[in-house]
PDB file of C-alpha atoms in Angstrom:
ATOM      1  CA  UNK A   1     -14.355  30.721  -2.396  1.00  0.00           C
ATOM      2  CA  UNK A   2     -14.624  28.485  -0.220  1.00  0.00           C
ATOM      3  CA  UNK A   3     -15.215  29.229   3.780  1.00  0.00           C
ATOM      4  CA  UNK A   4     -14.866  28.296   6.872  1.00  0.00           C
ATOM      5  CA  UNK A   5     -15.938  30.040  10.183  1.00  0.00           C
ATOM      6  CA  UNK A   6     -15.739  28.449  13.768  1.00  0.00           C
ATOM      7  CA  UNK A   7     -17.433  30.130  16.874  1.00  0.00           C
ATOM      8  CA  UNK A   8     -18.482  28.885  20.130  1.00  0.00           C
ATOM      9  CA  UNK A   9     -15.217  28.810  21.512  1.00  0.00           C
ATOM     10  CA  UNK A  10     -14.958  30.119  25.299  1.00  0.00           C
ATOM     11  CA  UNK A  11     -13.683  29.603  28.966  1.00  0.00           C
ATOM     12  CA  UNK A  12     -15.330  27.271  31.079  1.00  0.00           C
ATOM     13  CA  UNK A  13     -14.371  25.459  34.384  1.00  0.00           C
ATOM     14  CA  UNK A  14     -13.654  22.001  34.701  1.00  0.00           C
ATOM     15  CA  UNK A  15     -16.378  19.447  34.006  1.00  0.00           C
ATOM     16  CA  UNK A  16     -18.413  22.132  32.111  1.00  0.00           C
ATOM     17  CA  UNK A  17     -19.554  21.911  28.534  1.00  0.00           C
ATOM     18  CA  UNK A  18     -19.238  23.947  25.386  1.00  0.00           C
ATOM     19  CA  UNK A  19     -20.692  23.422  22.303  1.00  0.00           C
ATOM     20  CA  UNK A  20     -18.519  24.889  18.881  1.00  0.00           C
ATOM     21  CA  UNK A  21     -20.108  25.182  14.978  1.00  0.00           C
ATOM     22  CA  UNK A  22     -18.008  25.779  11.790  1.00  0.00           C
ATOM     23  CA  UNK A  23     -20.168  27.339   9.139  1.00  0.00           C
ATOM     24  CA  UNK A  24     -19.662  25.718   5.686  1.00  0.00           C
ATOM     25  CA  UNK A  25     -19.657  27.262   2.281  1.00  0.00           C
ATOM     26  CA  UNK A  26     -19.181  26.509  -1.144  1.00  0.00           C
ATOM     27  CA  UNK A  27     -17.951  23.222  -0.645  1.00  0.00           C
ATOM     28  CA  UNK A  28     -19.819  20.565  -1.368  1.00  0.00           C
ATOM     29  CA  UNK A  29     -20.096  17.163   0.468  1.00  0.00           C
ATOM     30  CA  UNK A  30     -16.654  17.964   2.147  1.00  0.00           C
ATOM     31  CA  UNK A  31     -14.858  15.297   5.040  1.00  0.00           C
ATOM     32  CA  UNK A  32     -14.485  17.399   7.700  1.00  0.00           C
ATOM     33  CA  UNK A  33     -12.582  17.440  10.944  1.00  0.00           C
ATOM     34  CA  UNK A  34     -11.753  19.221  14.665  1.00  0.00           C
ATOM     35  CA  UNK A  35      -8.378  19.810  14.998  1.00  0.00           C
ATOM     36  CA  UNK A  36      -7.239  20.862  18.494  1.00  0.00           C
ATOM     37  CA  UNK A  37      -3.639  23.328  19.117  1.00  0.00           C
ATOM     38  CA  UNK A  38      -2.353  24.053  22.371  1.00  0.00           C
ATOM     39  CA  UNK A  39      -0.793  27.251  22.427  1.00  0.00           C
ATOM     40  CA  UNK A  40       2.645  25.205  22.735  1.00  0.00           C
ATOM     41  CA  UNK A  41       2.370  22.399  21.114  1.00  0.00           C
ATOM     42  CA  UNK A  42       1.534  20.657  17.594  1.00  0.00           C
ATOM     43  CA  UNK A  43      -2.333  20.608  16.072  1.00  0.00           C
ATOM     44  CA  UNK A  44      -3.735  17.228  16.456  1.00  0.00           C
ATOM     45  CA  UNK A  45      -7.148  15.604  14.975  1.00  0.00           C
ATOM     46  CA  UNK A  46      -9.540  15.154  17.676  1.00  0.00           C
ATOM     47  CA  UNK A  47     -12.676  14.349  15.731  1.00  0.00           C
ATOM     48  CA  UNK A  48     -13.640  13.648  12.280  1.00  0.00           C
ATOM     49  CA  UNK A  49     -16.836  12.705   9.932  1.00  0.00           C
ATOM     50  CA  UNK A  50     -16.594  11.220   6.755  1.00  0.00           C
ATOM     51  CA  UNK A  51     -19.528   9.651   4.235  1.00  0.00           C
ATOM     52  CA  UNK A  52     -22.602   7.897   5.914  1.00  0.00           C
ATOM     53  CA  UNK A  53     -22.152  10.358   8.974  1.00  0.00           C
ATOM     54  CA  UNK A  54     -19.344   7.510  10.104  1.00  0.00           C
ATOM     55  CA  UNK A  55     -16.964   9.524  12.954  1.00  0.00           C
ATOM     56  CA  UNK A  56     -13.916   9.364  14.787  1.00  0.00           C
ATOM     57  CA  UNK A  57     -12.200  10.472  17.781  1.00  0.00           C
ATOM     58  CA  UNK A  58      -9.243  10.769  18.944  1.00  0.00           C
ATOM     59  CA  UNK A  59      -8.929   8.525  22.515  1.00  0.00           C
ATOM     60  CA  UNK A  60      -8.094  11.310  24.523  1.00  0.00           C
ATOM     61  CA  UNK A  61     -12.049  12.633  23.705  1.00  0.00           C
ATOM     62  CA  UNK A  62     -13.390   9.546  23.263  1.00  0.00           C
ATOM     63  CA  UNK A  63     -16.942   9.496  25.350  1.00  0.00           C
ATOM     64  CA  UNK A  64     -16.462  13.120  25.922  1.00  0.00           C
ATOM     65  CA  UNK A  65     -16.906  14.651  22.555  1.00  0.00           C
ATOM     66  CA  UNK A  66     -19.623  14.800  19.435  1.00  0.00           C
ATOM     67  CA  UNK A  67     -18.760  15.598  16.414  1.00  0.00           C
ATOM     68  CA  UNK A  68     -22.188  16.060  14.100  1.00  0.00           C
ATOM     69  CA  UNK A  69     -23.337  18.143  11.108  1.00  0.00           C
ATOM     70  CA  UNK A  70     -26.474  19.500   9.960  1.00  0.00           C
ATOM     71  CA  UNK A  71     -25.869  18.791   6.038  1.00  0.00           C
ATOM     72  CA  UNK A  72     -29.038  21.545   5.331  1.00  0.00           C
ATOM     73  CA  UNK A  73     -27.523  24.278   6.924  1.00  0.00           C
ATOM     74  CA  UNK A  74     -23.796  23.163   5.654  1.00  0.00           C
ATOM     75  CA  UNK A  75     -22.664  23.547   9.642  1.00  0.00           C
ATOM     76  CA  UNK A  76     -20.678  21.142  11.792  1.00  0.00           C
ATOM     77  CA  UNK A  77     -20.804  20.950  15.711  1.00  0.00           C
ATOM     78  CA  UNK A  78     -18.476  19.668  18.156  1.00  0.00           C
ATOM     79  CA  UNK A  79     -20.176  19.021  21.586  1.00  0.00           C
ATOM     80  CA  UNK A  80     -17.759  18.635  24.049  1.00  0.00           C
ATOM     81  CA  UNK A  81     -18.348  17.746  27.462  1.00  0.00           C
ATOM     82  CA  UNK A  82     -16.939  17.288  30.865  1.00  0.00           C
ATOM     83  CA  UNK A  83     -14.037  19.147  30.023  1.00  0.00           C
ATOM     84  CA  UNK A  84     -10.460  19.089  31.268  1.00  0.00           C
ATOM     85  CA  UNK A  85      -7.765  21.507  31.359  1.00  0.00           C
ATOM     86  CA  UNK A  86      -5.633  19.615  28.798  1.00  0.00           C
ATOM     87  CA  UNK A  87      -8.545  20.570  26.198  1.00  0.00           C
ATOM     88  CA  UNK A  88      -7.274  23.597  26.757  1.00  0.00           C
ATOM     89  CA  UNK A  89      -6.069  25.123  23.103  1.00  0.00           C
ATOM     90  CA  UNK A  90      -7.104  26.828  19.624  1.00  0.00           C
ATOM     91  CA  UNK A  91     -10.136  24.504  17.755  1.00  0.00           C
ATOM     92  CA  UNK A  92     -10.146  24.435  13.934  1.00  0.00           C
ATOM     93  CA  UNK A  93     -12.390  22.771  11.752  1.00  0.00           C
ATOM     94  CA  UNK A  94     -11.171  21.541   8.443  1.00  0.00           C
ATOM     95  CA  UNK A  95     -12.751  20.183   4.733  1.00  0.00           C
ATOM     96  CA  UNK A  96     -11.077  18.048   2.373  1.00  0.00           C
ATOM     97  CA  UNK A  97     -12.400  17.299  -1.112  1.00  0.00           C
ATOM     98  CA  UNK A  98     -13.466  15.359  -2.773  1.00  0.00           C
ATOM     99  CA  UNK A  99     -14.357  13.039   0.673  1.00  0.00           C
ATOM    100  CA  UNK A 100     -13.586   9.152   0.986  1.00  0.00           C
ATOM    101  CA  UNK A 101     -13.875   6.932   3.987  1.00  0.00           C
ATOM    102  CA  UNK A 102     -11.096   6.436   5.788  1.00  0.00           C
ATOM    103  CA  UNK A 103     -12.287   5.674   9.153  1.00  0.00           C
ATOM    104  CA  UNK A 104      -9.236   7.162  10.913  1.00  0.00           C
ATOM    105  CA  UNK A 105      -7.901  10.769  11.593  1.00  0.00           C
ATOM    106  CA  UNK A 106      -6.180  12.071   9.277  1.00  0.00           C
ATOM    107  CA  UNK A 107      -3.131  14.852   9.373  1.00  0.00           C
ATOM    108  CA  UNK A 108      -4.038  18.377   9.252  1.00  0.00           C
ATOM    109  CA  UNK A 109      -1.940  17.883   5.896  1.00  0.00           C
ATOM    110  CA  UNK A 110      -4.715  15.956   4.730  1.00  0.00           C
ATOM    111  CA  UNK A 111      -7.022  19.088   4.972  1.00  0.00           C
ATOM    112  CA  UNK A 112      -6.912  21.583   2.464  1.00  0.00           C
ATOM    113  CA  UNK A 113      -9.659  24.016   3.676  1.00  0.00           C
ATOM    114  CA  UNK A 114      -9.277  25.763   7.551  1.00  0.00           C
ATOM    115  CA  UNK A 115     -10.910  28.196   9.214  1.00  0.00           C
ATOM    116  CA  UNK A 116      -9.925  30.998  11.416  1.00  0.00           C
ATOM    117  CA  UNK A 117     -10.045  29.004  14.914  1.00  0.00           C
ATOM    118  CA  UNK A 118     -11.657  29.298  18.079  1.00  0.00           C
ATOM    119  CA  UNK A 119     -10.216  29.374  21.797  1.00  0.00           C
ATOM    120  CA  UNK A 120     -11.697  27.045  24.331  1.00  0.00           C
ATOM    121  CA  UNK A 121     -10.022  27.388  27.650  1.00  0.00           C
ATOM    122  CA  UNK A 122     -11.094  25.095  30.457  1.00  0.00           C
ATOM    123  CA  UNK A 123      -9.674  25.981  33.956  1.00  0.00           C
ATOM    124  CA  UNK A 124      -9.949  24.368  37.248  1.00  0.00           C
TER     125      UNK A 124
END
């Protein structure tokens, strides 16, 4: 079946840096996307990739954050830097198949495939 497993996820001050994969399996070719959840609010779409590597951020990561994927190992990163407190929250990454280009962020009800999530606190 198909998997999904985040890690990475930690507490760092503000400014700092964090780095978070999502292991991929038996999925092929999937869109995927970071999906950010405070622990009270909604979970938004921070970052996605879709075919031809294109990506997209949301503006509130814009500059800050990297999403990329290493397509031989099936794993997707999110590099996140110069962090801020509101970044605060539960990361998930997310497949959907079969993948089209968009170009835009899509809902989480757009994803079919989650993993488990991973906390990334950033404190001042």
């Amino acid at each position: 079946q198909v998997r999904l497993v985040e890690s990475g996820g930690g507490s760092v001050h503000v400014g700092g840096s964090l780095r978070l994969s999502c292991a991929v399996s038996k999925i092929r070719s999937p869109c995927m996307g970071w999906f950010r959840q405070p622990s009270d609010g909604d979970r938004e779409g921070i970052a996605s990739i879709e075919p031809r590597y294109s990506s997209t951020y949301a503006n509130s990561v814009q500059g800050r954050f990297t999403v990329s994927k290493d397509t031989e190992k099936n794993i997707l990163f999110l590099d996140m830097k110069n962090l801020k407190p509101e970044d605060t929250g539960m990361y998930f990454c997310a497949a959907r198949s079969p993948c089209s280009y968009t170009g835009r962020l899509l809902p989480p009800t757009e994803y079919k495939y989650w993993g488990q999530g991973t906390q990334v606190t950033v404190s001042s």
